[in-house]
XYZ file of C-alpha atoms in Angstrom:
379
model
C 40.718 34.172 68.817
C 39.792 35.913 72.088
C 37.644 38.985 71.785
C 39.259 42.096 73.244
C 36.350 43.228 75.236
C 36.449 39.958 77.200
C 40.129 40.314 78.043
C 39.518 43.827 79.428
C 36.930 42.488 81.893
C 38.554 40.629 84.793
C 35.559 39.320 86.146
C 34.468 37.758 82.819
C 38.085 36.426 82.381
C 37.865 34.518 85.563
C 34.449 33.048 84.521
C 35.884 32.059 81.117
C 39.159 30.496 82.100
C 37.670 27.374 83.781
C 35.438 26.835 80.643
C 38.159 27.198 78.251
C 40.311 24.798 80.213
C 37.432 22.360 80.329
C 36.827 22.725 76.504
C 40.696 22.015 75.900
C 40.618 19.033 78.117
C 37.366 17.689 76.506
C 39.176 18.151 73.014
C 42.308 16.420 74.121
C 40.243 13.566 75.664
C 38.177 13.160 72.711
C 41.184 12.942 70.324
C 42.911 10.418 72.551
C 39.730 8.280 72.863
C 39.328 8.350 69.107
C 42.846 7.379 68.181
C 43.681 4.922 70.848
C 40.428 3.565 72.351
C 37.742 3.709 69.831
C 39.724 1.187 67.635
C 38.361 -2.230 66.638
C 38.536 -4.557 63.703
C 35.917 -2.564 62.078
C 35.061 1.132 62.453
C 33.592 2.061 65.818
C 30.057 3.397 65.484
C 30.740 6.294 67.800
C 33.765 7.445 65.803
C 31.839 7.187 62.612
C 28.911 9.304 64.067
C 31.249 11.817 65.630
C 33.331 12.448 62.638
C 30.369 12.616 60.387
C 28.664 15.189 62.552
C 31.897 17.191 62.568
C 31.979 16.979 58.792
C 28.382 18.188 58.479
C 29.082 21.017 60.937
C 32.013 22.227 58.585
C 29.648 22.193 55.537
C 26.864 24.093 57.416
C 29.108 26.674 58.693
C 30.578 27.367 55.197
C 27.085 27.499 53.640
C 25.860 29.986 56.174
C 28.970 32.040 55.653
C 28.519 31.814 51.881
C 24.890 32.783 51.852
C 25.775 35.826 54.118
C 28.336 37.013 51.860
C 26.100 36.504 48.925
C 23.401 38.635 50.427
C 25.905 41.444 51.366
C 27.308 41.503 47.766
C 23.790 41.523 46.292
C 22.984 44.654 48.498
C 26.009 46.407 47.385
C 25.217 45.883 43.796
C 21.605 46.753 43.825
C 21.794 49.686 46.224
C 20.357 52.823 44.561
C 22.301 55.896 45.852
C 19.549 58.301 44.595
C 16.945 56.787 46.906
C 15.647 59.569 49.114
C 15.143 59.055 52.786
C 11.358 59.168 52.600
C 11.440 56.219 50.134
C 13.234 53.953 52.456
C 11.163 51.386 54.334
C 10.616 51.875 57.973
C 12.942 50.233 60.527
C 10.331 47.748 61.663
C 9.632 46.639 58.081
C 13.470 46.322 57.299
C 14.023 44.327 60.544
C 11.259 41.893 59.607
C 12.477 41.465 56.000
C 15.952 40.669 57.207
C 14.710 38.248 59.863
C 12.649 36.346 57.053
C 15.734 36.417 54.834
C 17.923 34.891 57.599
C 15.385 32.110 58.402
C 15.195 31.265 54.637
C 19.034 31.007 54.466
C 19.312 28.992 57.484
C 16.759 26.439 56.330
C 18.312 26.302 52.914
C 21.679 25.936 54.440
C 20.492 22.974 56.668
C 18.735 21.226 53.698
C 21.874 21.530 51.570
C 23.975 20.203 54.446
C 21.826 17.247 54.724
C 22.095 16.633 51.026
C 25.833 17.151 50.738
C 26.465 15.050 53.733
C 24.579 12.090 52.322
C 26.503 12.563 49.064
C 29.819 12.740 50.656
C 29.296 9.735 52.896
C 28.290 7.601 49.780
C 31.156 8.893 47.811
C 33.547 7.843 50.516
C 31.966 4.380 50.920
C 32.748 3.632 47.193
C 35.958 1.487 46.290
C 38.831 3.688 45.392
C 39.253 4.504 41.776
C 42.058 2.836 39.716
C 43.880 5.902 38.167
C 46.401 4.907 35.391
C 49.174 7.319 34.680
C 51.984 6.852 32.236
C 55.124 8.695 33.193
C 58.005 9.034 30.839
C 61.374 8.862 32.569
C 64.410 9.998 30.626
C 67.038 7.756 32.193
C 64.795 4.740 32.368
C 66.608 1.558 30.667
C 64.555 -0.174 27.924
C 64.741 -3.313 30.010
C 62.582 -1.539 32.696
C 60.066 -0.127 30.260
C 56.488 -0.504 31.417
C 57.509 -1.083 34.892
C 54.321 -1.012 37.016
C 54.146 0.882 40.398
C 51.108 0.893 42.549
C 50.998 4.029 44.768
C 49.020 3.970 47.844
C 48.804 6.627 50.532
C 46.833 8.045 53.368
C 44.895 4.818 54.366
C 44.578 5.990 57.900
C 43.767 2.500 59.612
C 42.197 3.638 62.881
C 38.726 4.803 64.311
C 36.947 5.071 60.846
C 38.904 2.690 58.695
C 38.981 -1.054 59.523
C 39.933 -4.442 58.165
C 37.443 -4.919 55.566
C 38.309 -1.595 53.846
C 41.959 -2.745 53.761
C 41.006 -6.193 52.485
C 39.198 -4.326 49.572
C 42.460 -2.295 48.777
C 44.722 -5.051 49.093
C 42.433 -7.352 46.632
C 42.294 -4.461 44.071
C 46.020 -3.979 44.248
C 46.596 -7.707 43.674
C 44.132 -7.652 40.696
C 46.338 -5.046 39.055
C 49.372 -7.332 39.198
C 51.913 -4.847 40.159
C 55.857 -4.926 39.900
C 56.240 -2.706 42.805
C 53.945 -1.374 45.531
C 54.756 1.734 47.435
C 52.885 3.259 50.533
C 53.700 7.011 50.761
C 52.755 7.557 54.422
C 49.798 7.936 56.845
C 49.107 4.243 56.883
C 47.921 4.251 60.561
C 46.326 6.372 63.177
C 47.076 4.169 66.167
C 49.607 1.761 67.739
C 50.627 -1.640 66.514
C 49.036 -3.341 69.455
C 45.589 -1.976 68.655
C 45.865 -2.534 65.002
C 47.417 -5.999 64.679
C 44.447 -7.761 63.240
C 43.225 -4.688 61.244
C 46.687 -4.547 59.335
C 46.848 -8.310 58.733
C 45.405 -8.161 55.078
C 48.668 -6.350 54.172
C 50.394 -9.690 54.542
C 48.619 -10.898 51.424
C 49.489 -7.853 49.237
C 51.414 -9.257 46.311
C 54.177 -7.478 44.193
C 56.898 -9.112 42.030
C 59.722 -6.647 43.028
C 58.893 -5.720 46.610
C 56.633 -3.444 48.659
C 57.923 -0.326 50.291
C 56.742 2.120 52.884
C 57.665 5.745 54.046
C 56.366 7.606 57.084
C 53.626 10.419 57.059
C 52.907 12.723 59.715
C 50.112 10.664 61.147
C 52.364 7.717 61.564
C 54.569 9.813 64.031
C 51.429 10.884 65.766
C 50.983 7.258 67.005
C 54.335 7.491 68.839
C 55.041 3.923 67.742
C 56.983 4.140 64.585
C 59.737 1.760 65.381
C 57.256 -0.889 66.342
C 55.450 -0.244 62.865
C 58.719 -0.658 61.098
C 59.165 -3.993 62.682
C 55.674 -4.982 62.176
C 55.608 -4.004 58.407
C 58.832 -6.024 57.798
C 56.939 -9.058 59.336
C 54.253 -8.381 56.683
C 57.022 -8.246 53.880
C 56.894 -4.491 53.601
C 60.128 -2.724 53.785
C 60.228 0.697 55.470
C 62.688 3.146 53.659
C 63.777 5.098 56.682
C 66.046 7.798 54.799
C 67.148 4.796 52.802
C 66.848 3.264 49.259
C 66.437 0.032 47.500
C 67.361 -1.147 44.115
C 64.605 -2.146 41.843
C 65.406 -4.490 38.824
C 64.067 -7.297 36.948
C 65.694 -10.677 37.040
C 66.447 -10.802 33.457
C 68.524 -7.501 33.734
C 70.172 -6.828 37.132
C 72.576 -4.343 35.672
C 69.713 -2.019 34.850
C 67.978 -0.765 38.020
C 66.048 2.119 39.530
C 66.890 3.728 42.940
C 63.677 3.815 44.912
C 64.376 6.066 47.949
C 62.277 7.234 50.727
C 62.536 10.085 53.313
C 60.993 10.451 56.824
C 58.090 12.913 57.088
C 58.833 16.413 57.689
C 57.084 16.651 60.926
C 59.480 13.958 62.506
C 61.952 16.589 63.155
C 59.193 19.067 64.301
C 58.058 16.417 66.816
C 61.638 15.695 67.820
C 61.101 12.175 67.209
C 64.332 10.381 68.233
C 66.440 9.205 65.199
C 64.031 10.526 62.688
C 63.857 13.431 60.339
C 63.856 14.113 56.751
C 67.449 13.570 55.221
C 67.482 13.570 51.513
C 71.459 13.175 51.228
C 71.190 10.008 53.390
C 68.326 8.722 51.484
C 70.115 8.871 48.075
C 73.341 7.706 49.360
C 74.427 4.806 46.769
C 71.992 5.958 44.143
C 73.641 6.215 40.599
C 72.980 9.578 39.116
C 73.077 8.006 35.628
C 70.117 5.789 36.519
C 66.471 6.812 37.484
C 65.778 7.949 41.043
C 62.388 7.846 42.444
C 61.650 9.353 45.844
C 58.818 8.667 48.199
C 58.115 11.824 50.263
C 54.766 12.009 51.947
C 54.091 15.736 51.880
C 54.144 18.019 48.870
C 56.292 20.419 50.641
C 58.833 17.640 51.315
C 58.840 16.902 47.552
C 59.583 20.502 46.747
C 62.375 20.640 49.414
C 63.899 17.450 48.047
C 63.840 18.759 44.402
C 65.579 22.066 45.567
C 68.302 19.882 47.248
C 68.510 17.378 44.487
C 67.210 18.438 41.054
C 68.435 15.211 39.566
C 65.720 13.253 41.195
C 63.357 11.948 38.268
C 60.147 11.421 40.153
C 58.698 12.199 43.435
C 55.652 10.325 44.714
C 53.643 12.003 47.437
C 50.235 12.002 49.158
C 49.069 13.919 52.201
C 46.465 16.340 50.567
C 43.829 13.841 50.055
C 42.775 16.167 47.174
C 41.161 18.241 49.942
C 39.027 15.321 50.842
C 35.897 17.246 51.266
C 34.756 20.899 50.314
C 35.204 23.461 51.772
C 38.386 22.229 53.398
C 39.815 21.659 49.936
C 40.140 25.346 49.369
C 42.580 25.651 52.226
C 44.548 22.434 51.339
C 44.915 23.761 47.765
C 46.163 27.172 48.934
C 48.812 25.815 51.324
C 50.497 23.084 49.267
C 52.810 23.533 46.275
C 51.332 20.651 44.590
C 47.674 19.591 45.079
C 46.743 16.442 42.996
C 48.044 14.766 39.978
C 51.165 14.987 37.816
C 53.400 18.143 37.871
C 56.594 18.875 35.868
C 59.293 20.724 37.996
C 62.231 21.399 35.606
C 63.558 18.139 34.568
C 61.740 16.266 37.281
C 58.161 15.352 37.935
C 55.965 15.008 40.949
C 52.851 12.954 41.310
C 50.321 13.567 44.274
C 47.739 10.974 44.948
C 44.466 11.899 46.330
C 44.662 9.288 48.834
C 43.489 5.674 49.052
C 40.938 5.869 51.785
C 40.296 9.016 53.994
C 41.084 10.585 57.347
C 38.634 10.724 60.195
C 35.615 11.841 58.327
C 34.071 9.054 56.377
C 33.177 11.664 53.765
C 34.544 12.851 50.477
C 33.022 15.852 48.653
C 34.617 17.126 45.539
C 37.313 14.312 45.495
C 37.609 10.585 45.071
C 39.852 8.012 46.705
C 42.379 6.420 44.330
C 44.753 3.573 43.821
C 47.419 4.896 41.376
C 48.856 2.603 38.745
C 52.030 4.106 37.413
C 53.489 2.890 34.141
C 57.175 3.985 33.836
C 58.072 4.566 30.025
C 61.439 4.531 28.580
C 62.283 7.316 26.069
């Protein structure tokens, strides 16, 4: 936000405009470099350092703000209105005390930032947690009882997430022995040509009844979605581009689940040709008497889908990362209708995963990466 006093000073305006333009160009250049040029088989050291410093900066700014608010509130509570003017300290003493207090706050904020940054870096480096959730589905045939779905989301292959991390995720998925694997968006942060070798471990991901993918907002930021669709098919992962697939066991083909997927909400905002969330198209051919499971990357998309089709039994989403790191989690919690975990919405349910890896910052504070093992239960 620009300061009004600056705007009223033409001379200062002329001096600031080149600086602002330079900052804008620097920000754009940095983002472009990170997403398209700082890509290798393993995370680039410059990307790791840059994102870690940025994460630490957010923590430091929040702590300084919190300390100042705490001091101000303390003054309001302890202020004695009966104190006479002669009992008040002199201006010099007051200024010295405030300066000393400010220095202490700054030192304490810096120390806490170092500690919290180290904890968040360590937390993010841990393997994702296997979270097991049983979800009862009213229309689920008994032949599909205990169907095991592995939910992945927000892997963000790119500057700070490389091949070894994806190999770990694939190994953990295979150890769970799933019936179905679904990837609910934000798989990548760069183009296919830059992530060919990085994405190769997906070829070895095993599931008895198929693996499926829907787009997230970051997948569209790559401007390479169609090539990603083609590449994922070559890896035996089926994109659900406003479409659906029948999930059934060989011994009971008449009993099936309609697994549908919609494009991310931001596809239409970005005017990506031929893409945009279309629930009606995605559910075309689904039998309303059988279970409908929808993959929709953003919780807002899940909410919109249920408003349009309340007969959807279960929506699987990601996007929030469970805030990924405090204090960003405060904003994430406030702006999303569903934050993390299982929610009941009328006769439907929504599950939001906290994400399989992380975005950008190799840090997690107040959240944990997860691989979600969902067991569908018949009534």
